[in-house]
Short mmCIF file of C-alpha atoms and ligand atoms in Angstrom, two decimals:
data_model
loop_
_atom_site.label_atom_id
_atom_site.label_comp_id
_atom_site.label_asym_id
_atom_site.label_seq_id
_atom_site.Cartn_x
_atom_site.Cartn_y
_atom_site.Cartn_z
CA MET R 1 -0.06 -0.12 -0.14
CA LYS R 2 1.15 3.21 -0.85
CA ASP R 3 1.72 5.56 1.92
CA GLU R 4 1.35 9.62 2.48
CA VAL R 5 4.22 12.08 0.91
CA ILE R 6 5.93 13.31 4.25
CA ASP R 7 5.43 16.71 5.21
CA LEU R 8 8.04 18.80 6.65
CA ARG R 9 6.69 22.07 6.60
CA ASN R 10 6.59 22.66 10.04
CA THR R 11 9.53 20.65 10.88
CA PRO R 12 12.22 22.44 12.71
CA LEU R 13 15.85 22.59 11.22
CA ILE R 14 18.63 20.42 12.82
CA SER R 15 21.53 22.36 13.62
CA PRO R 16 24.47 21.55 11.57
CA GLN R 17 26.72 21.80 14.99
CA SER R 18 24.53 18.96 16.61
CA ILE R 19 25.87 16.50 14.24
CA ARG R 20 29.19 16.00 12.55
CA SER R 21 29.31 18.81 9.98
CA PRO R 22 32.39 20.44 7.69
CA LYS R 23 33.06 24.18 8.64
CA TYR R 24 31.36 25.16 5.05
CA ALA R 25 27.74 23.63 6.52
CA LEU R 26 28.21 25.67 9.99
CA ARG R 27 29.22 29.23 7.82
CA ASP R 28 26.65 28.54 5.28
CA PHE R 29 23.64 26.54 6.15
CA ALA R 30 20.88 27.97 8.22
CA GLY R 31 19.98 24.41 9.10
CA ILE R 32 19.19 20.57 8.18
CA LEU R 33 16.00 19.98 7.27
CA VAL R 34 16.46 16.09 6.28
CA LEU R 35 19.00 13.84 7.78
CA ASN R 36 20.62 11.35 5.16
CA GLY R 37 19.24 8.59 6.90
CA GLU R 38 15.48 9.60 6.56
CA ILE R 39 16.58 10.11 2.85
CA VAL R 40 17.26 6.76 2.77
CA LEU R 41 14.47 5.36 4.27
CA ARG R 42 11.73 7.34 2.65
CA THR R 43 13.55 6.14 -1.00
CA ASN R 44 13.36 2.65 0.05
CA LYS R 45 9.71 2.84 0.87
CA LEU R 46 9.72 4.54 -2.83
CA ALA R 47 11.81 2.05 -4.35
CA HIS R 48 9.20 -0.44 -2.85
CA ASP R 49 6.35 1.00 -4.50
CA ILE R 50 7.86 1.48 -7.46
CA GLN R 51 8.85 -2.33 -7.69
CA ASN R 52 5.11 -3.18 -7.01
CA ASP R 53 3.99 -1.18 -9.68
CA TYR R 54 6.42 -1.85 -12.41
CA GLU R 55 6.58 -5.74 -11.76
CA SER R 56 5.68 -6.98 -15.24
CA LYS R 57 6.36 -3.89 -17.12
CA LYS R 58 9.73 -2.26 -19.06
CA LEU R 59 11.17 -0.01 -16.02
CA VAL R 60 13.94 2.53 -17.09
CA LEU R 61 14.69 5.42 -14.87
CA VAL R 62 15.36 8.66 -16.68
CA GLY R 63 17.66 10.84 -14.18
CA VAL R 64 17.81 14.36 -14.23
CA LEU R 65 21.30 15.49 -14.26
CA ASP R 66 23.35 16.85 -12.12
CA GLY R 67 20.69 16.76 -9.12
CA SER R 68 18.87 13.29 -9.26
CA VAL R 69 22.27 11.46 -8.90
CA HIS R 70 22.43 10.73 -5.51
CA PHE R 71 18.82 9.97 -5.13
CA ILE R 72 19.01 7.94 -8.48
CA LYS R 73 21.27 5.67 -6.68
CA ASP R 74 19.52 4.82 -3.67
CA LEU R 75 16.42 4.43 -5.14
CA SER R 76 17.71 1.95 -7.83
CA GLU R 77 19.65 0.53 -5.13
CA GLY R 78 16.53 -0.50 -3.44
CA ILE R 79 14.40 -1.83 -6.65
CA GLY R 80 14.09 -5.86 -6.58
CA ILE R 81 13.37 -6.13 -10.05
CA PRO R 82 15.77 -5.83 -13.16
CA ILE R 83 15.52 -2.13 -14.69
CA LYS R 84 17.93 -0.16 -16.97
CA ARG R 85 18.66 2.90 -15.89
CA THR R 86 20.26 6.01 -18.04
CA PHE R 87 20.29 10.29 -17.87
CA ILE R 88 19.39 13.41 -19.43
CA LYS R 89 20.19 16.91 -18.98
CA VAL R 90 17.78 19.76 -19.40
CA SER R 91 19.37 23.57 -19.57
CA SER R 92 17.34 26.25 -18.63
CA TYR R 93 18.35 29.90 -19.48
CA ARG R 94 17.42 30.53 -15.42
CA ASP R 95 18.99 33.23 -12.57
CA ASN R 96 18.81 30.48 -9.99
CA THR R 97 14.86 31.35 -9.36
CA THR R 98 13.31 31.85 -12.25
CA SER R 99 12.75 29.07 -15.48
CA GLY R 100 13.02 30.54 -18.50
CA GLU R 101 13.32 29.06 -21.52
CA ILE R 102 13.95 24.90 -20.97
CA GLU R 103 16.20 22.95 -23.67
CA LEU R 104 16.70 19.36 -23.61
CA HIS R 105 20.10 19.42 -24.45
CA LEU R 106 21.83 15.67 -23.68
CA ASN R 107 19.50 12.75 -25.11
CA PRO R 108 19.29 9.33 -23.06
CA MET R 109 21.66 6.71 -23.90
CA ILE R 110 19.02 3.62 -23.67
CA ASN R 111 16.48 3.70 -26.31
CA LEU R 112 12.93 4.37 -24.42
CA ASN R 113 10.90 2.93 -27.00
CA GLY R 114 8.16 0.97 -26.18
CA MET R 115 9.97 1.24 -22.53
CA ASP R 116 8.18 2.21 -18.88
CA VAL R 117 9.89 5.80 -18.32
CA LEU R 118 9.89 6.94 -14.82
CA ILE R 119 11.46 10.11 -15.01
CA VAL R 120 13.67 10.81 -11.70
CA GLU R 121 14.19 13.95 -10.07
CA ASP R 122 15.86 15.89 -7.46
CA ILE R 123 13.23 18.57 -6.81
CA VAL R 124 9.59 20.04 -8.14
CA ASP R 125 9.59 24.25 -7.41
CA SER R 126 7.61 25.99 -10.50
CA GLY R 127 6.76 22.56 -11.91
CA LYS R 128 7.97 24.12 -15.45
CA THR R 129 11.04 21.54 -15.72
CA LEU R 130 9.21 18.55 -14.88
CA GLN R 131 6.39 18.85 -17.33
CA PHE R 132 8.68 20.38 -19.91
CA ILE R 133 10.14 16.92 -19.65
CA ILE R 134 7.30 14.44 -19.34
CA ASP R 135 5.82 16.38 -22.80
CA GLU R 136 9.38 16.13 -24.20
CA ILE R 137 10.13 12.69 -23.53
CA LYS R 138 6.20 11.63 -24.89
CA GLN R 139 7.12 13.29 -27.97
CA LYS R 140 10.38 12.59 -28.93
CA PHE R 141 11.22 8.60 -27.83
CA ASN R 142 7.81 6.97 -28.06
CA PRO R 143 7.63 5.28 -24.98
CA ASN R 144 4.91 2.74 -23.32
CA THR R 145 3.93 4.93 -20.11
CA VAL R 146 5.85 8.02 -18.37
CA LYS R 147 5.53 8.87 -14.95
CA THR R 148 7.65 10.64 -12.15
CA CYS R 149 9.30 10.64 -8.89
CA SER R 150 10.98 13.74 -7.24
CA LEU R 151 12.39 13.51 -3.87
CA LEU R 152 11.43 16.91 -3.01
CA ASP R 153 8.20 18.70 -3.40
CA LYS R 154 7.87 22.55 -3.13
CA ALA R 155 4.13 22.43 -2.96
CA GLU R 156 3.10 26.02 -3.00
CA LYS R 157 5.77 27.31 -5.32
CA ARG R 158 3.88 26.69 -8.92
CA ALA R 159 3.93 28.73 -11.55
CA PRO R 160 0.31 30.01 -12.30
CA GLY R 161 -0.81 26.78 -15.03
CA PHE R 162 1.39 24.70 -13.50
CA GLU R 163 -0.44 24.03 -10.43
CA ASN R 164 -1.29 20.35 -11.78
CA VAL R 165 1.98 19.29 -12.22
CA VAL R 166 2.63 16.55 -9.61
CA ALA R 167 5.13 13.88 -8.94
CA ASP R 168 3.71 10.24 -9.31
CA TYR R 169 6.06 9.50 -6.05
CA THR R 170 7.10 12.10 -3.73
CA GLY R 171 9.68 11.54 -1.38
CA PHE R 172 8.92 15.10 0.99
CA ILE R 173 7.19 18.10 0.66
CA ILE R 174 9.08 20.92 2.05
CA PRO R 175 8.87 24.44 2.82
CA ASP R 176 9.20 27.49 0.01
CA GLU R 177 13.44 27.88 1.28
CA PHE R 178 16.18 26.97 -1.02
CA VAL R 179 17.94 23.59 -0.07
CA VAL R 180 21.05 21.89 -0.86
CA GLY R 181 22.92 18.78 -0.89
CA TYR R 182 22.18 15.17 -1.72
CA GLY R 183 22.77 15.82 -5.07
CA LEU R 184 21.10 19.57 -4.86
CA ASP R 185 22.80 22.71 -5.26
CA PHE R 186 23.34 26.50 -5.19
CA ALA R 187 25.81 27.31 -7.98
CA ASP R 188 27.32 23.65 -8.34
CA ASN R 189 28.12 24.23 -4.98
CA TYR R 190 27.46 21.43 -1.98
CA ARG R 191 26.28 18.69 -4.30
CA GLY R 192 28.31 16.54 -1.89
CA TYR R 193 26.44 17.22 1.70
CA ARG R 194 24.90 14.12 2.65
CA HIS R 195 22.17 15.84 4.15
CA ILE R 196 19.60 18.15 2.78
CA ALA R 197 20.07 21.55 4.32
CA VAL R 198 18.74 24.97 4.32
CA LEU R 199 20.75 27.58 3.02
CA LYS R 200 21.15 31.01 4.90
CA PRO R 201 19.48 33.55 2.92
CA GLU R 202 22.70 35.97 2.94
CA VAL R 203 24.54 33.26 0.87
CA PHE R 204 21.57 32.86 -1.68
CA SER R 205 21.20 36.80 -2.28
CA LYS R 206 25.35 36.82 -2.93
P1 IMP F 1 11.46 24.34 -11.76
O1 IMP F 1 11.50 24.43 -13.09
O2 IMP F 1 10.95 25.36 -11.02
O3 IMP F 1 10.18 22.82 -11.01
O4 IMP F 1 12.74 23.84 -11.25
C1 IMP F 1 13.13 22.81 -10.73
C2 IMP F 1 14.31 22.86 -10.95
O5 IMP F 1 15.14 23.86 -10.21
C3 IMP F 1 14.90 21.56 -10.02
O6 IMP F 1 15.51 20.52 -11.19
C4 IMP F 1 16.62 22.25 -9.51
O7 IMP F 1 17.24 21.96 -10.74
C5 IMP F 1 16.21 23.47 -9.25
N1 IMP F 1 15.45 24.09 -7.64
C6 IMP F 1 14.38 24.62 -7.75
N2 IMP F 1 14.60 24.77 -5.95
C7 IMP F 1 15.39 24.31 -5.73
C8 IMP F 1 16.51 24.42 -4.16
O8 IMP F 1 15.88 24.54 -3.55
N3 IMP F 1 17.45 23.91 -4.27
C9 IMP F 1 18.57 23.61 -4.93
N4 IMP F 1 17.67 23.80 -6.74
C10 IMP F 1 16.32 23.82 -6.97
MG1 MG F 2 17.93 19.90 -11.37
#
């Protein structure tokens, strides 16, 4: 049975001082929102749901570079049926916060024709990127089915016209804060941090 998405919108942050953290974390993070252990537990649950739903299908996970790399590793390890795995890259001409024009500029290396595609994203914010990827994959690669899995969802941030964009599998609903770590970045920094942390606004606005 599928369970409820975990809502972290009213969860207090954990101080980076209270666990072993590198110096940059103490300097740049307002606090930790999700510990690595919680991410892995939740990801295993999603993997279990996916395994049940795709038992007799031709599942290919399509990870969105670069942010989904940590998530897709843990997710695919938890899925106990044979799966394929590939990556795509999209560019968005954005100044960090506003999605402009988006372009898929790296094709999947696996033929998606007739496959059951599960797009794996790090986070859904305005919803524009995920909707664009769904449309592109359906149009260009002739898959059998297309579904989506996102670790994080900033549910309150959907752009007008994108209110209905919701991933089929979601790890956590999070508040409207800029988060980094576990693959997520700010200007390509912090991707290697194992937990998901909220960036201090002063770092973000520099
Ligand atoms: P959307 O098109 O606005 O939904 O943006 C989705 C993309 O924006 C994600 O794939 C991320 O790359 C990026 N993004 C949005 N919010 C955050 C955040 O809080 N931290 C890091 N990246 C983010
Ligand atoms: Mg991304």
